[in-house]
Amino acid sequence: MELQNIIDQSIEAQSKEASATVTETLLLNKTLKIEPLTPEAFKPFGDLIDKDNSEFFMINNGSTRRYHRMADVDVADNGGEPIISIFQATPLQYPLSIKMMERHPLGSQAFVPLLGNPYLILVAPKDDSPNPDAIRAFISNGKQGVNYHKGVWHHPVLVLKEEDQFLVVDRAGPGNNCDEVYFSDKVQVELTLDDLVSI
């Protein structure tokens, strides 16, 4: 009986030690909550491009509504010029482990969905490096575009449908306009589709 107690105590001690090792190894372990995309929620990171609830004025002899200046293109630093591109993206596998973020220090970058499909947006506040504990996840309803402000950390585009497409307005010109930061293996940030908000 005494021997069994010793064995049980040893197993318990090993279990506690293993648990402590995992806790000490992981600096961060979190699952992102996906939020609806609203102007107020996205304001710290950029502009929401969405005609719903936006002001307009009539042009072309009253046949057209112009939703004016929904975002500012900020690309002129260091001789930059605005360009328009089309991105075609395919979905990644979910749950997705977030391993990196990027930023564009010399210019804004706007994404406008062309096919009307919902897609995901991951952002973190401006700083020297992205804070993985401050990452926020949003879902667009497929009609909403976003304009990342210069220097805002974000994940590359995350689509949910095959062969999705975006019109992209960003910068061409001299200088390095893409910083990428990869997280340590001790940081675990996961994005799942389990709690997608209704859109």
XYZ file of C-alpha atoms in Angstrom:
199
model
C 0.000 0.000 0.000
C 2.835 2.319 0.911
C 4.542 1.532 -2.389
C 1.347 2.372 -4.293
C 1.124 5.727 -2.497
C 4.690 6.516 -3.511
C 3.908 5.644 -7.142
C 0.734 7.755 -7.117
C 2.575 10.733 -5.619
C 5.318 10.396 -8.221
C 2.794 10.347 -11.078
C 1.008 13.392 -9.638
C 4.294 15.282 -9.298
C 5.263 14.457 -12.895
C 1.858 15.613 -14.117
C 2.171 18.936 -12.288
C 5.700 19.395 -13.625
C 4.559 18.739 -17.202
C 1.665 21.182 -16.800
C 3.988 23.840 -15.402
C 6.397 23.297 -18.302
C 3.617 23.898 -20.856
C 2.507 27.042 -19.018
C 6.043 28.385 -18.879
C 6.720 27.539 -22.532
C 3.669 29.308 -23.972
C 3.862 33.066 -23.607
C 0.394 33.434 -25.138
C -2.365 30.979 -25.992
C -5.604 32.505 -27.262
C -8.414 32.019 -29.752
C -9.584 35.100 -31.608
C -13.200 36.197 -31.393
C -14.590 37.285 -34.760
C -16.370 40.652 -34.559
C -18.804 42.320 -36.974
C -17.147 45.008 -39.105
C -18.384 48.486 -38.155
C -16.902 51.972 -38.677
C -16.487 52.483 -34.933
C -14.767 49.153 -34.296
C -12.413 49.495 -37.273
C -11.574 53.177 -36.784
C -8.268 52.586 -34.900
C -6.972 50.652 -37.908
C -8.350 52.454 -40.951
C -11.448 53.302 -42.958
C -14.513 51.168 -43.597
C -15.562 51.405 -47.250
C -19.305 50.818 -47.133
C -22.072 52.770 -48.853
C -24.727 51.642 -46.371
C -25.455 54.475 -43.937
C -23.011 56.730 -45.829
C -23.829 60.133 -47.277
C -24.053 60.680 -51.020
C -24.908 63.336 -53.573
C -26.421 63.023 -57.020
C -24.378 63.417 -60.224
C -24.816 62.696 -63.947
C -28.105 64.576 -64.291
C -29.528 62.860 -61.242
C -28.970 59.293 -62.438
C -26.070 58.378 -60.143
C -25.364 58.487 -56.436
C -21.797 59.412 -55.522
C -20.646 58.143 -52.124
C -17.797 60.588 -51.843
C -14.338 60.176 -50.287
C -14.971 57.004 -48.339
C -11.233 56.603 -47.649
C -8.054 58.603 -48.090
C -5.253 57.187 -50.240
C -2.051 57.977 -48.326
C 0.889 56.854 -50.474
C 2.891 59.984 -51.361
C 5.728 59.558 -48.834
C 9.168 59.015 -50.355
C 7.942 59.502 -53.923
C 5.145 56.947 -53.842
C 2.309 56.809 -56.367
C -1.169 55.247 -56.104
C -1.829 52.124 -58.150
C -4.865 49.888 -58.658
C -4.475 46.098 -58.735
C -6.658 43.003 -58.509
C -5.840 40.299 -55.962
C -7.187 36.771 -56.468
C -7.029 34.684 -53.289
C -7.888 31.147 -52.196
C -8.924 30.036 -48.685
C -6.490 28.737 -46.093
C -7.249 25.827 -43.769
C -9.194 26.560 -40.582
C -8.642 26.518 -37.671
C -5.733 28.745 -38.684
C -2.687 29.337 -36.522
C -1.670 32.988 -36.917
C 2.087 32.983 -37.428
C 2.750 36.441 -38.849
C 1.524 39.972 -39.469
C 2.610 42.611 -41.958
C 2.444 46.382 -42.343
C 3.048 48.967 -45.046
C 5.049 51.802 -43.452
C 4.975 54.065 -46.517
C 1.349 53.879 -47.570
C -2.255 52.926 -46.996
C -3.748 49.821 -48.602
C -7.415 49.398 -49.541
C -9.287 46.169 -50.307
C -12.686 46.260 -52.034
C -14.383 42.873 -52.602
C -15.461 42.275 -56.197
C -17.537 39.096 -55.877
C -19.661 39.895 -52.818
C -18.287 37.129 -50.599
C -17.701 37.533 -46.848
C -14.022 37.552 -45.858
C -11.958 37.941 -42.690
C -9.772 40.827 -41.541
C -7.075 40.588 -38.846
C -5.467 43.764 -37.505
C -3.257 44.963 -34.667
C -2.435 48.517 -33.530
C 0.470 50.526 -34.892
C 3.692 49.819 -32.996
C 7.285 48.830 -33.659
C 6.101 45.218 -33.826
C 2.635 43.633 -33.700
C 1.299 42.678 -30.281
C -0.228 39.203 -30.736
C -2.404 39.707 -27.667
C -3.954 42.806 -29.302
C -4.933 41.169 -32.607
C -8.587 41.656 -33.523
C -10.580 39.707 -36.089
C -13.470 41.095 -38.141
C -15.747 39.669 -40.801
C -16.929 41.689 -43.804
C -20.386 41.024 -45.195
C -18.925 40.904 -48.702
C -20.019 44.433 -49.606
C -17.689 46.174 -47.159
C -14.151 47.094 -48.082
C -11.391 48.323 -45.792
C -8.547 50.797 -46.093
C -5.633 50.004 -43.778
C -3.950 53.162 -42.571
C -0.230 53.492 -43.112
C 1.724 51.402 -40.590
C -1.219 49.343 -39.293
C -0.365 45.681 -38.716
C -2.620 43.240 -40.553
C -2.693 39.677 -41.799
C -2.655 38.986 -45.544
C -6.149 38.702 -46.990
C -8.203 35.805 -45.588
C -10.987 34.598 -47.866
C -13.689 32.014 -47.242
C -14.668 31.230 -50.851
C -12.589 29.781 -53.672
C -11.010 32.191 -56.142
C -12.181 35.348 -54.387
C -11.166 38.702 -55.867
C -10.448 42.201 -54.569
C -9.705 45.558 -56.111
C -6.652 46.865 -54.239
C -5.489 50.475 -54.052
C -1.996 50.869 -52.634
C 1.472 52.235 -53.318
C 4.201 51.810 -55.904
C 7.538 53.566 -55.615
C 10.965 53.546 -53.982
C 11.638 52.241 -50.488
C 10.636 49.166 -48.520
C 6.875 49.264 -48.038
C 6.288 45.821 -46.546
C 7.477 44.732 -43.105
C 6.724 41.161 -42.026
C 7.023 39.886 -38.454
C 6.816 36.189 -37.561
C 5.765 35.175 -34.068
C 7.748 32.928 -31.756
C 6.661 29.303 -31.381
C 5.801 30.258 -27.797
C 2.945 32.398 -29.120
C -0.216 30.554 -30.139
C -3.006 32.630 -31.672
C -5.741 30.635 -33.385
C -8.542 31.701 -35.697
C -11.514 29.346 -35.952
C -14.790 29.635 -37.822
C -16.829 28.209 -34.941
C -18.274 31.515 -33.758
C -18.793 33.412 -37.007
C -21.161 36.284 -36.354
C -24.269 36.527 -38.490
C -23.860 38.952 -41.391
